[in-house]
Coordinates of C-alpha atoms in Angstrom, one line a residue:
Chain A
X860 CA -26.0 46.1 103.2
X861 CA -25.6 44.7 99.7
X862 CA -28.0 45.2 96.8
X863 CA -31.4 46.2 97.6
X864 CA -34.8 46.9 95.5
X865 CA -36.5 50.0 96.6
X866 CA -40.8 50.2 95.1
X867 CA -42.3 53.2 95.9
X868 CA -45.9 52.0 96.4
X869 CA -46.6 55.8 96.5
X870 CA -44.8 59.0 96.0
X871 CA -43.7 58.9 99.7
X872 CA -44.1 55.4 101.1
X873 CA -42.4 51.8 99.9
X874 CA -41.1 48.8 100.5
X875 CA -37.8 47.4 100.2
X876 CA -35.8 44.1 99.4
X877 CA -32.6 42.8 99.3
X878 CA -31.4 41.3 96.5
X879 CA -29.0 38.8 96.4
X880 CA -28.8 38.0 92.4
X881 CA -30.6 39.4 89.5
X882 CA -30.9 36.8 86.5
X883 CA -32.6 38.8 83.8
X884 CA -32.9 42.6 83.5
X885 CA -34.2 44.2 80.6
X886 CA -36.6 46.4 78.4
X887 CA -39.1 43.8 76.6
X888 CA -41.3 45.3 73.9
X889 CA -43.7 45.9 76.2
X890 CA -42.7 46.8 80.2
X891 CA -39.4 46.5 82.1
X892 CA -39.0 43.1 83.0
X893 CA -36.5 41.7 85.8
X894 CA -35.6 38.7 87.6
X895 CA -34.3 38.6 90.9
X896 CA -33.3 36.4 93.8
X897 CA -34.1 38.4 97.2
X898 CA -33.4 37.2 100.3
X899 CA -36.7 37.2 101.8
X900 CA -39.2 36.7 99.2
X901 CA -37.2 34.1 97.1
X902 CA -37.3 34.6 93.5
X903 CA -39.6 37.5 92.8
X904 CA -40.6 39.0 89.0
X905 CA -40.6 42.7 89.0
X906 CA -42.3 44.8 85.7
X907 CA -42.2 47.9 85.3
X908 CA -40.4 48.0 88.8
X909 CA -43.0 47.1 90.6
X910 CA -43.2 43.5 92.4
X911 CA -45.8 41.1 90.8
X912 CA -45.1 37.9 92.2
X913 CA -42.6 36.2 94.6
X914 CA -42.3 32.4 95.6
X915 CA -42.9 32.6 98.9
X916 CA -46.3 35.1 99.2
X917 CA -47.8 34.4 95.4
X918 CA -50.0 31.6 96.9
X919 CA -52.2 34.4 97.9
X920 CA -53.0 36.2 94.8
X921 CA -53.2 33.1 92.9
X922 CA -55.5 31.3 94.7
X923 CA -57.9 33.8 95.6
X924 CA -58.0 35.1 91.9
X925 CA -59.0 31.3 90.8
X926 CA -60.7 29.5 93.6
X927 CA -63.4 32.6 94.9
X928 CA -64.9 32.9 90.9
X929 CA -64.0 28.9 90.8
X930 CA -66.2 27.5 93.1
X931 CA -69.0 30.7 92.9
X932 CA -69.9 28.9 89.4
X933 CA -71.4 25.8 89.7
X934 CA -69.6 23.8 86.7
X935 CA -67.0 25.9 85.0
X936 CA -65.6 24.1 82.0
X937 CA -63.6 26.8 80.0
X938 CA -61.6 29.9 81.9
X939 CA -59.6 32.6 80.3
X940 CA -57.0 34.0 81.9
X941 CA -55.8 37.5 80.4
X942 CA -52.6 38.5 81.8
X943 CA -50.5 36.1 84.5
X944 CA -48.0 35.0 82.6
X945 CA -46.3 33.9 85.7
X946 CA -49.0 30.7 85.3
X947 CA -49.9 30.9 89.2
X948 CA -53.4 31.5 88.3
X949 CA -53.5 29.0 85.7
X950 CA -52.0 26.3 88.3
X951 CA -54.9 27.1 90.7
X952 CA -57.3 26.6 87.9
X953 CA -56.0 23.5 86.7
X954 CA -56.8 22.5 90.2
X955 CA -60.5 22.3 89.6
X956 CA -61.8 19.4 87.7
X957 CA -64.6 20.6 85.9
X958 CA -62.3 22.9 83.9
X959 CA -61.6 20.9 80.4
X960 CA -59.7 24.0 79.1
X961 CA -58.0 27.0 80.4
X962 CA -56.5 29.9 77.8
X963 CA -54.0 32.4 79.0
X964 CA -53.9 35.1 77.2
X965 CA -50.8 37.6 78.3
X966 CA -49.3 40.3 76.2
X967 CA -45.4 39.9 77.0
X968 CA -44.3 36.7 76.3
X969 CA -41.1 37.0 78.1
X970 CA -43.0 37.2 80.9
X971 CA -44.2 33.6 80.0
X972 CA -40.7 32.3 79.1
X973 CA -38.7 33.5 82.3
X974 CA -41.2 32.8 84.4
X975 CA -41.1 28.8 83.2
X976 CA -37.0 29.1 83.6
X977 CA -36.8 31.1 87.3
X978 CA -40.2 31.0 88.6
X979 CA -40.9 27.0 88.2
X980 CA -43.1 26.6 91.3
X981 CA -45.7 28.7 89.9
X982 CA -45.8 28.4 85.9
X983 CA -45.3 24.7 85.9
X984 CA -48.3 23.7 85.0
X985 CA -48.5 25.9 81.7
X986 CA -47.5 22.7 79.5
X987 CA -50.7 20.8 81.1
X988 CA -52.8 19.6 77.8
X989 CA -55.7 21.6 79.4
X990 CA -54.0 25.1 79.2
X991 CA -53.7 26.8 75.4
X992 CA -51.5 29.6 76.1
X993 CA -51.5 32.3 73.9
X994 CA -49.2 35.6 73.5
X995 CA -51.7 38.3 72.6
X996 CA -53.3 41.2 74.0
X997 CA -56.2 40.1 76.1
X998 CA -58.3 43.0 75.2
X999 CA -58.4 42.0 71.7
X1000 CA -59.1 38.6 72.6
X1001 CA -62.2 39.3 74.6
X1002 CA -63.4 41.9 71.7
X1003 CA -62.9 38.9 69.6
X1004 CA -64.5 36.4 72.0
X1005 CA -68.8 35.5 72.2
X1006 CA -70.5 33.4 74.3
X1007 CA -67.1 31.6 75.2
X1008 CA -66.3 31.5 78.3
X1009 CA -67.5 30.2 82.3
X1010 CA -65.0 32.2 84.0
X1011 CA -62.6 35.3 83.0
X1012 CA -59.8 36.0 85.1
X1013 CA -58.2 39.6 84.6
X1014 CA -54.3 39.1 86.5
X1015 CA -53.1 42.1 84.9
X1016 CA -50.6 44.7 86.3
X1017 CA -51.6 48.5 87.5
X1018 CA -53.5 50.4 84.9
X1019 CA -50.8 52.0 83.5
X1020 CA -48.5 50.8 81.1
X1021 CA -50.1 47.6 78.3
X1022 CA -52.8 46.7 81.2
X1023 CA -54.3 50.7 80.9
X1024 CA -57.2 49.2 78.8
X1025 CA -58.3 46.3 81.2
X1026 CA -59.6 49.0 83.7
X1027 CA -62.5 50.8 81.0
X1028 CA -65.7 50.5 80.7
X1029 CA -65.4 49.2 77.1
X1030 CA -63.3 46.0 78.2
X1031 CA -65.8 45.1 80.9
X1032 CA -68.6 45.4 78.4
X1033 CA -66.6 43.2 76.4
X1034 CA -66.4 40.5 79.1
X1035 CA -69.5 40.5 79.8
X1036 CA -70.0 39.5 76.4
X1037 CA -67.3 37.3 76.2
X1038 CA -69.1 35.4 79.2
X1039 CA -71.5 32.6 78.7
X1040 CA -74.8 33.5 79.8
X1041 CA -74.6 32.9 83.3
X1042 CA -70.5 33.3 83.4
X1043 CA -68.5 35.2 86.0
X1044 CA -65.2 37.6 86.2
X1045 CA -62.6 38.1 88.6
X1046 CA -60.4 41.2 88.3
X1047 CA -57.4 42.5 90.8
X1048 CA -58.3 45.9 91.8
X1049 CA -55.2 47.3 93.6
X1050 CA -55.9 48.2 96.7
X1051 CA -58.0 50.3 99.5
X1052 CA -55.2 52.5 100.9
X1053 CA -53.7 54.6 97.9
X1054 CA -56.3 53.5 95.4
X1055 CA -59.9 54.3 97.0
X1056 CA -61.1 56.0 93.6
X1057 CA -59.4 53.1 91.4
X1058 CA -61.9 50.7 93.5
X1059 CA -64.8 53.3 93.6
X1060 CA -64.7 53.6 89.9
X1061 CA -64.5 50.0 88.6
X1062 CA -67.5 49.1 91.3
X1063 CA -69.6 51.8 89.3
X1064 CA -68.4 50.5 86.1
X1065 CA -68.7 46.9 86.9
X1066 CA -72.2 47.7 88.5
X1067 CA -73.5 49.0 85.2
X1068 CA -73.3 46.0 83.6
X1069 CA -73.1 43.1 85.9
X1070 CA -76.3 42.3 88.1
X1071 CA -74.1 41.2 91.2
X1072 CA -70.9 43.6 91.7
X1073 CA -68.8 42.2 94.8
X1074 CA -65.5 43.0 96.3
X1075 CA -63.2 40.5 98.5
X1076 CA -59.7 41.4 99.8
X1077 CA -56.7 39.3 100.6
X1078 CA -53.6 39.7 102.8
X1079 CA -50.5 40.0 100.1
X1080 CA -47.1 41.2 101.9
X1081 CA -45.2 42.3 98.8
X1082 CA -48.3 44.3 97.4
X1083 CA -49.4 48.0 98.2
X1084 CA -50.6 48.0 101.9
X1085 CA -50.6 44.5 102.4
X1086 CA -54.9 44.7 101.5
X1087 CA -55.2 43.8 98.2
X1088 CA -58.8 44.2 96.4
X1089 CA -60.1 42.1 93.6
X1090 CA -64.1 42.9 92.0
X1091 CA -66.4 40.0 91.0
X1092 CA -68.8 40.4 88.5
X1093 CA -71.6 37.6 88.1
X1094 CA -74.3 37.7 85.5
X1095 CA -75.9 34.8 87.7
X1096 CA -74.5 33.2 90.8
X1097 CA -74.0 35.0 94.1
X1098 CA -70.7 34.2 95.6
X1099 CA -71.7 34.2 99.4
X1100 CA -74.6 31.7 97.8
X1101 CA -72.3 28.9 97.2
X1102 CA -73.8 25.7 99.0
X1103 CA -71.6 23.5 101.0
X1104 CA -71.6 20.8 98.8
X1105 CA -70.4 22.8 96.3
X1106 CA -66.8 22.8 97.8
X1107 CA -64.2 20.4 96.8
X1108 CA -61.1 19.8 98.4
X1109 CA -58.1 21.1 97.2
X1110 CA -54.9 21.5 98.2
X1111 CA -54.2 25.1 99.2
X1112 CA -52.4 27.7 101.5
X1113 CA -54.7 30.6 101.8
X1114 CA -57.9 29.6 100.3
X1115 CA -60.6 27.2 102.0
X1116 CA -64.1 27.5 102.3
X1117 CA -64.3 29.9 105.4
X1118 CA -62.0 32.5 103.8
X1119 CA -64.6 32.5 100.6
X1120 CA -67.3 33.8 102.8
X1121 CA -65.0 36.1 105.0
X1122 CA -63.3 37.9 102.2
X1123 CA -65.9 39.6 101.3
X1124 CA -66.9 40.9 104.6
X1125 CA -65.0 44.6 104.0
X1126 CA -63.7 47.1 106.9
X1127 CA -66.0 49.8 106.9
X1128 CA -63.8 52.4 105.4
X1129 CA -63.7 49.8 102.5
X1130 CA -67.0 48.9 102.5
X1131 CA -67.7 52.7 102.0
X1132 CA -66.4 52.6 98.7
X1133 CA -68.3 49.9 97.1
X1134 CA -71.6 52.2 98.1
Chain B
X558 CA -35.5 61.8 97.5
X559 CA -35.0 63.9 101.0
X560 CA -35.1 61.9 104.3
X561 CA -36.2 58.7 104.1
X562 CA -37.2 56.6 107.4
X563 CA -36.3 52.6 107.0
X564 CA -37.7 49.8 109.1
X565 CA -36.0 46.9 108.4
X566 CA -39.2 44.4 109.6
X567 CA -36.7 41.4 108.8
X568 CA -33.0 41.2 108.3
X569 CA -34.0 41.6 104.4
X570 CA -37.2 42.7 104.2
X571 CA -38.6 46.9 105.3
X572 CA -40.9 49.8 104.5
X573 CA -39.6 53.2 103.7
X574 CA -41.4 56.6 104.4
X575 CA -40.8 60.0 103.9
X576 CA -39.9 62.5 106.8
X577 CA -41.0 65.7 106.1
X578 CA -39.7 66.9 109.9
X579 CA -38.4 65.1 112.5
X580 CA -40.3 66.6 116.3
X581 CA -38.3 64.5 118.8
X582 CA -35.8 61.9 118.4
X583 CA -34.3 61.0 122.1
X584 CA -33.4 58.0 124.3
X585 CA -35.9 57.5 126.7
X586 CA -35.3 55.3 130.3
X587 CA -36.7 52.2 128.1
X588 CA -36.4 53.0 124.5
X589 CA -35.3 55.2 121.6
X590 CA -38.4 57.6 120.5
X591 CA -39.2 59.7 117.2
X592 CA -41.8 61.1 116.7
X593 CA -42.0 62.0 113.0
X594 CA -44.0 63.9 110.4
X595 CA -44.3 61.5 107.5
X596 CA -45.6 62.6 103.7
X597 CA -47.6 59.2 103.3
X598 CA -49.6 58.5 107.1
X599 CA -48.9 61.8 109.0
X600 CA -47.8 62.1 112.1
X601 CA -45.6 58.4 113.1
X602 CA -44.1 57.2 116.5
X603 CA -41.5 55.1 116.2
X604 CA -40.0 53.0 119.2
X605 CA -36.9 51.5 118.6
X606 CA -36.9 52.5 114.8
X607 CA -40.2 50.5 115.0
X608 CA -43.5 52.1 113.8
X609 CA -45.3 52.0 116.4
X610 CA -48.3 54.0 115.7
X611 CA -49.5 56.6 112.9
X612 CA -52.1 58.9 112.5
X613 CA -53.1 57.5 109.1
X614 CA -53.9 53.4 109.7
X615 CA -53.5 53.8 113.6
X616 CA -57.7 53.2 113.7
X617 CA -57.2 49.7 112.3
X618 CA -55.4 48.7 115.6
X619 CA -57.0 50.4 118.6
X620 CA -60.2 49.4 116.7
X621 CA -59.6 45.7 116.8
X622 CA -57.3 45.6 120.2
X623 CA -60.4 47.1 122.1
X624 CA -63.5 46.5 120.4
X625 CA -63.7 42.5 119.8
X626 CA -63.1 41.5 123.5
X627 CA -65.7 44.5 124.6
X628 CA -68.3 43.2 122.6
X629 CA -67.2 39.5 123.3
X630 CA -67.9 40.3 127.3
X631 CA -71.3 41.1 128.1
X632 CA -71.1 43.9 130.7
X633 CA -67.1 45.2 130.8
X634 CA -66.8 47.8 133.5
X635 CA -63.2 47.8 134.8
X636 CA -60.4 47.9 131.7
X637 CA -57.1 47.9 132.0
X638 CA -54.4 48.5 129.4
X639 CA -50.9 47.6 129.5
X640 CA -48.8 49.6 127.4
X641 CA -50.1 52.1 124.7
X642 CA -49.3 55.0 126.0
X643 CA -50.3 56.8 122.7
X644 CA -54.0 56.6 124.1
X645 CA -55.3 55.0 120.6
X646 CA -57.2 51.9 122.8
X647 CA -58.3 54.1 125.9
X648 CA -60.2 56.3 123.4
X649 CA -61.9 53.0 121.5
X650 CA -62.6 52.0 125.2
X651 CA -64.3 54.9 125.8
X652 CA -66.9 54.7 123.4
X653 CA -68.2 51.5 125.8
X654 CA -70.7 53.1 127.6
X655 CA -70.8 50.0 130.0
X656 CA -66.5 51.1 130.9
X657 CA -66.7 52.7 134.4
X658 CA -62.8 52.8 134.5
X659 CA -59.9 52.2 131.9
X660 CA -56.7 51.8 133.8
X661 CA -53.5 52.7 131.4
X662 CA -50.4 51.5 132.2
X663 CA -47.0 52.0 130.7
X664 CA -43.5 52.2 131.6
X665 CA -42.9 55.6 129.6
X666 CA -43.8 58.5 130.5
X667 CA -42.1 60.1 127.4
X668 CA -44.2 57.9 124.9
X669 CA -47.8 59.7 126.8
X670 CA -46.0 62.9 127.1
X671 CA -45.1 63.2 123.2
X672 CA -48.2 61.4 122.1
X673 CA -50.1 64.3 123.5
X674 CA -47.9 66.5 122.0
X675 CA -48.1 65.2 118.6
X676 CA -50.4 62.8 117.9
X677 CA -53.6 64.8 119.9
X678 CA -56.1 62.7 117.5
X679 CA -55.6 59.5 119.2
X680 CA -54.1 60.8 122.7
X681 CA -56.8 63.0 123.0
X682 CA -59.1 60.7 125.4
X683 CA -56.0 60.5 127.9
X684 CA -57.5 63.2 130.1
X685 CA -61.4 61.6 130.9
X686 CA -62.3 61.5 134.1
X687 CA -62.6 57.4 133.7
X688 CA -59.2 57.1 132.5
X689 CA -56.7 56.3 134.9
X690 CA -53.2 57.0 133.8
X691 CA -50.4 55.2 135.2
X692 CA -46.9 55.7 134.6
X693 CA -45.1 52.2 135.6
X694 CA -44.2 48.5 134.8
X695 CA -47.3 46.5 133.5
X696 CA -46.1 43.2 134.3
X697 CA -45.4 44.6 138.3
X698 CA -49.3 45.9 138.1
X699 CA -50.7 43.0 136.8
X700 CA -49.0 40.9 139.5
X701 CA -50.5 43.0 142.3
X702 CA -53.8 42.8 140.5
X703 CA -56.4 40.0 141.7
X704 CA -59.6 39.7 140.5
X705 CA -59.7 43.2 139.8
X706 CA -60.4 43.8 135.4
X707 CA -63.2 42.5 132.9
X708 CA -60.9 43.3 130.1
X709 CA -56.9 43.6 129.9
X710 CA -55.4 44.5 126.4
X711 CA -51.8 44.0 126.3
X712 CA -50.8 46.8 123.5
X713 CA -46.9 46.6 123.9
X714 CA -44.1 46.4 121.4
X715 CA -42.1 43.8 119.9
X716 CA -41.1 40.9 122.5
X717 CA -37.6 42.8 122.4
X718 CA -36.4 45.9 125.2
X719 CA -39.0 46.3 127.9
X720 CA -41.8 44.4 126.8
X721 CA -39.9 41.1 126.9
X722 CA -41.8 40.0 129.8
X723 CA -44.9 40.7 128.1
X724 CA -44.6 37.5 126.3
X725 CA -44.0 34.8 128.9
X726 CA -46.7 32.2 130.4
X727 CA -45.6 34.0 133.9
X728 CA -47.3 36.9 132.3
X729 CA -50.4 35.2 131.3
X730 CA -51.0 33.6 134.8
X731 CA -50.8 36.6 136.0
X732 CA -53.5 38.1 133.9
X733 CA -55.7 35.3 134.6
X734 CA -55.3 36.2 138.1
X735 CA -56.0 39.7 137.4
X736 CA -58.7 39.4 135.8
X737 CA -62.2 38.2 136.9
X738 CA -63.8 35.2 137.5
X739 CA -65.2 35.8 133.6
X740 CA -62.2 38.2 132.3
X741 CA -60.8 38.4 128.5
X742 CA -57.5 39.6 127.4
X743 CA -55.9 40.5 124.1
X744 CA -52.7 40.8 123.4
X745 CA -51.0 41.9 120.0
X746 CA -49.0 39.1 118.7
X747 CA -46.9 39.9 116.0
X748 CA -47.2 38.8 112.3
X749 CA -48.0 35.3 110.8
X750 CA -45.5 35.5 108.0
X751 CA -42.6 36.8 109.6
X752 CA -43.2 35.6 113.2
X753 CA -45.4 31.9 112.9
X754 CA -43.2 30.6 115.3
X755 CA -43.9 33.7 118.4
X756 CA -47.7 32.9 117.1
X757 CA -47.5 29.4 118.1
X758 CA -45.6 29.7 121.5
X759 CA -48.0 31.9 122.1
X760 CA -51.4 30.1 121.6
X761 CA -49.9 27.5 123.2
X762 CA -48.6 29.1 126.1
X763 CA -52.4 31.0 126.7
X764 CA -54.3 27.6 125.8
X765 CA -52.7 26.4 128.8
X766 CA -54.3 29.3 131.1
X767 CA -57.5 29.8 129.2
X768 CA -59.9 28.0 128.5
X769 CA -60.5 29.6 125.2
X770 CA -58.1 31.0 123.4
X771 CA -58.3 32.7 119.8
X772 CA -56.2 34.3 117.3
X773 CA -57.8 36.7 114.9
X774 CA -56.6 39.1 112.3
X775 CA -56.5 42.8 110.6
X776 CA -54.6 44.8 108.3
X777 CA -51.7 47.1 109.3
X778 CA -49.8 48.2 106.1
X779 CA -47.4 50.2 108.2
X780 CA -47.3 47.2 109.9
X781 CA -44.9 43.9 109.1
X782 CA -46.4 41.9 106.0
X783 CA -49.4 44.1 106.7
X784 CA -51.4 41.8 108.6
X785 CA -51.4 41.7 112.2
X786 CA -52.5 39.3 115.1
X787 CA -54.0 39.3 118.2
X788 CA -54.4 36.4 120.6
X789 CA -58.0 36.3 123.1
X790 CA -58.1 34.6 125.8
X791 CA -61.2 34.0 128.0
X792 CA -62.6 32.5 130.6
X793 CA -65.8 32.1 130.3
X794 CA -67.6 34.5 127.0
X795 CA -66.7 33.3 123.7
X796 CA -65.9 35.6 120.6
X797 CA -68.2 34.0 117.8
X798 CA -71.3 33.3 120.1
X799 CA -71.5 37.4 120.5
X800 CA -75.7 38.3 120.2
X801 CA -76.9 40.3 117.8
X802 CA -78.2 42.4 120.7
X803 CA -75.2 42.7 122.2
X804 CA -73.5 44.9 119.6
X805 CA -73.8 48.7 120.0
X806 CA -73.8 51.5 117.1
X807 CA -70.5 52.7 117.7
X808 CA -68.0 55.0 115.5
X809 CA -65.2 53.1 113.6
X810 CA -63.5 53.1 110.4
X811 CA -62.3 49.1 110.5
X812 CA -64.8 47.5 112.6
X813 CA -68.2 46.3 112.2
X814 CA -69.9 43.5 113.7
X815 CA -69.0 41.3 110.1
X816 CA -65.7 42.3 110.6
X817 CA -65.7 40.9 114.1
X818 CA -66.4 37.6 113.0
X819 CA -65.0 37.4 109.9
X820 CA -61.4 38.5 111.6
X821 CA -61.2 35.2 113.2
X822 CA -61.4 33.7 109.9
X823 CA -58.1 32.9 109.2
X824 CA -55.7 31.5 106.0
X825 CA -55.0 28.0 106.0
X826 CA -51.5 28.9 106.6
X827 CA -52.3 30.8 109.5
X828 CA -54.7 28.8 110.6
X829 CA -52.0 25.7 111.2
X830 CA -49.9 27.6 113.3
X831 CA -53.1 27.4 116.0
X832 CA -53.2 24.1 115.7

């Protein structure tokens, strides 16, 4: 059998990998951080033991996280991205041509600087002249931040661990101030299955303080379920409003115009808990 | 840790659940059963160390086998299902008031039998008086069927042990014949990340027989990569020119009539292998 990485997604229930090298393994100041090789997956970046991205499914995540806020606002010039150090959100970003500057903003910066040695195919593009990438925290940053930006993208992990602060009240507040006027944020919000009253509770908290709350879902095999949830909140522009001509196109594997529209059309039992 | 149940869904790739008891675990004429009490999704039937079914997600499945083609055909009356002995799609069936008779078909008796036994949630329609139970080879009844079904749902297992007939374009002319002059079928068809190239052969093979042929999506997490698909094929009604009128209030917990059109939306990368 070899070497093989166990997650348990839940007490009771997990998935399960086999490994064929590990590059890095270790305690950062912030999270356990290791590199692997699996056989299925490619190279895949685990914190905390738990997977957060692989070369083979991360086109998933990343594009939906950038390209369904993305194209929602009509002309977004400057994004933040707090967390994804792994860069896959800032690639999709990057992909957009309005965008004159993108700023990542991720606590761990080993998580940056393994991720440009193992993981090349998805944080390439954190050199580009447009990105300013920053170690920080990202909560700090938004307190800090007025006014500044089109589009926030939260690609944090679970909220335990350094991301327990991205899933308050207080930090959505402080996005929405951080927001330009008629800005718009995008945050991963685990998922339906074992997490219902994670997504129930960041709807009502969202709700209180952006005008148009949505939820959209993707298909990610390495993630909890396989359904994983992320909530838009828009102080202006209504995602299923986008006109046609709004679209560009870009190259993509998941994403395209269809799937921005259909995403957010929830099973019931989902749907339920955005009520 | 306890017992532990593994499904290795590729060479290097599974889920693990908890057992918390084991109720049968036996060779049957066709197949190896359990049928298991997990921690995470209750009460599980496994077929070949396969999940096959589970109390917990099992309603995202017989949902979208039955409901999309008996709301894509106008008037169904006669069903017939081959395979799915565990009685999940007879009992979404049955909530079609227009179904005069649902014909069930599978080769084990034992997979019924223990279904009954322990899963009585979703077996529990088995005994209507418009159910027909029949204990037997699907692909022999479908080729002594002529012009007999509106709907035919194929709910077998893996193209592997006695549903490798299931998956051949002698199978699908038979259906045709089967069915009438303005029949659908549905069969499952595997998974799009693990299995593309089954998906392809597939729409390929049915394209050939039907004049329109359609692959849509849900999400399985017990299932492999979490996101499972189903090929229609039909003769005459198409999926996404459903009426308004046509749809019916009916109980579910995945389906609505959003998610009946939005299922058919599919990834890019999915999307190519229909192509």
């Amino acid at each position: 059998m070899g070497i093989w990485f166990t997650e348990k997604q839940t007490e009771n229930f997990g998935i399960t990998a086999k490994i064929n090298r590990t590059y890095v393994s270790e305690q950062t100041d912030f999270q356990k951080l290791d590199m692997v090789e699996t056989a299925e997956w490619g190279n895949m970046l685990l914190l905390d033991d738990m997977v957060m991205t692989t070369e083979k499914d991360e086109f998933v995540y990343h594009e939906m996280v950038a390209h369904i806020p993305l194209f929602t606002h009509p002309n977004p010039k400057h994004v933040l991205v707090v967390g994804g150090g792994d860069g896959g959100v800032i690639r999709e970003v990057l992909k957009h041509k309005s965008v004159e500057k993108a700023v990542l903003v991720d606590i761990d910066g080993k998580v940056i600087e393994y991720s440009k040695q193992y993981l090349p195919s998805i944080a390439g593009k954190l050199e580009d002249p447009r990105v300013e990438v920053k170690v920080g925290d990202g909560f700090m940053h938004i307190a800090e931040s007025e006014n500044a930006y089109d589009v926030i993208m939260v690609d944090s992990t679970e909220p335990v661990g350094p991301a327990v602060n991205l899933f308050t009240k207080g930090f959505y507040a402080g996005i929405s101030k951080a927001l330009k006027e008629d800005g718009i944020f995008v945050a991963q919000s685990d998922n339906p299955w074992f997490k219902a009253d994670l997504i129930r509770q960041v709807q009502q908290d969202v709700k209180e303080i952006f005008p148009i709350t949505k939820l959209y879902l993707a298909n990610i095999p390495t993630y909890p379920s396989g359904l994983w949830a992320f909530t838009l909140g828009s102080k202006k522009y209504h995602p299923l409003e986008v006109s046609e001509e709004r679209f560009a196109e870009i190259d993509t594997k998941y994403y395209t115009k269809e799937i921005h529209f259909a995403s957010f059309v929830l099973p019931k039992f989902v749907q339920d808990l955005t009520k």
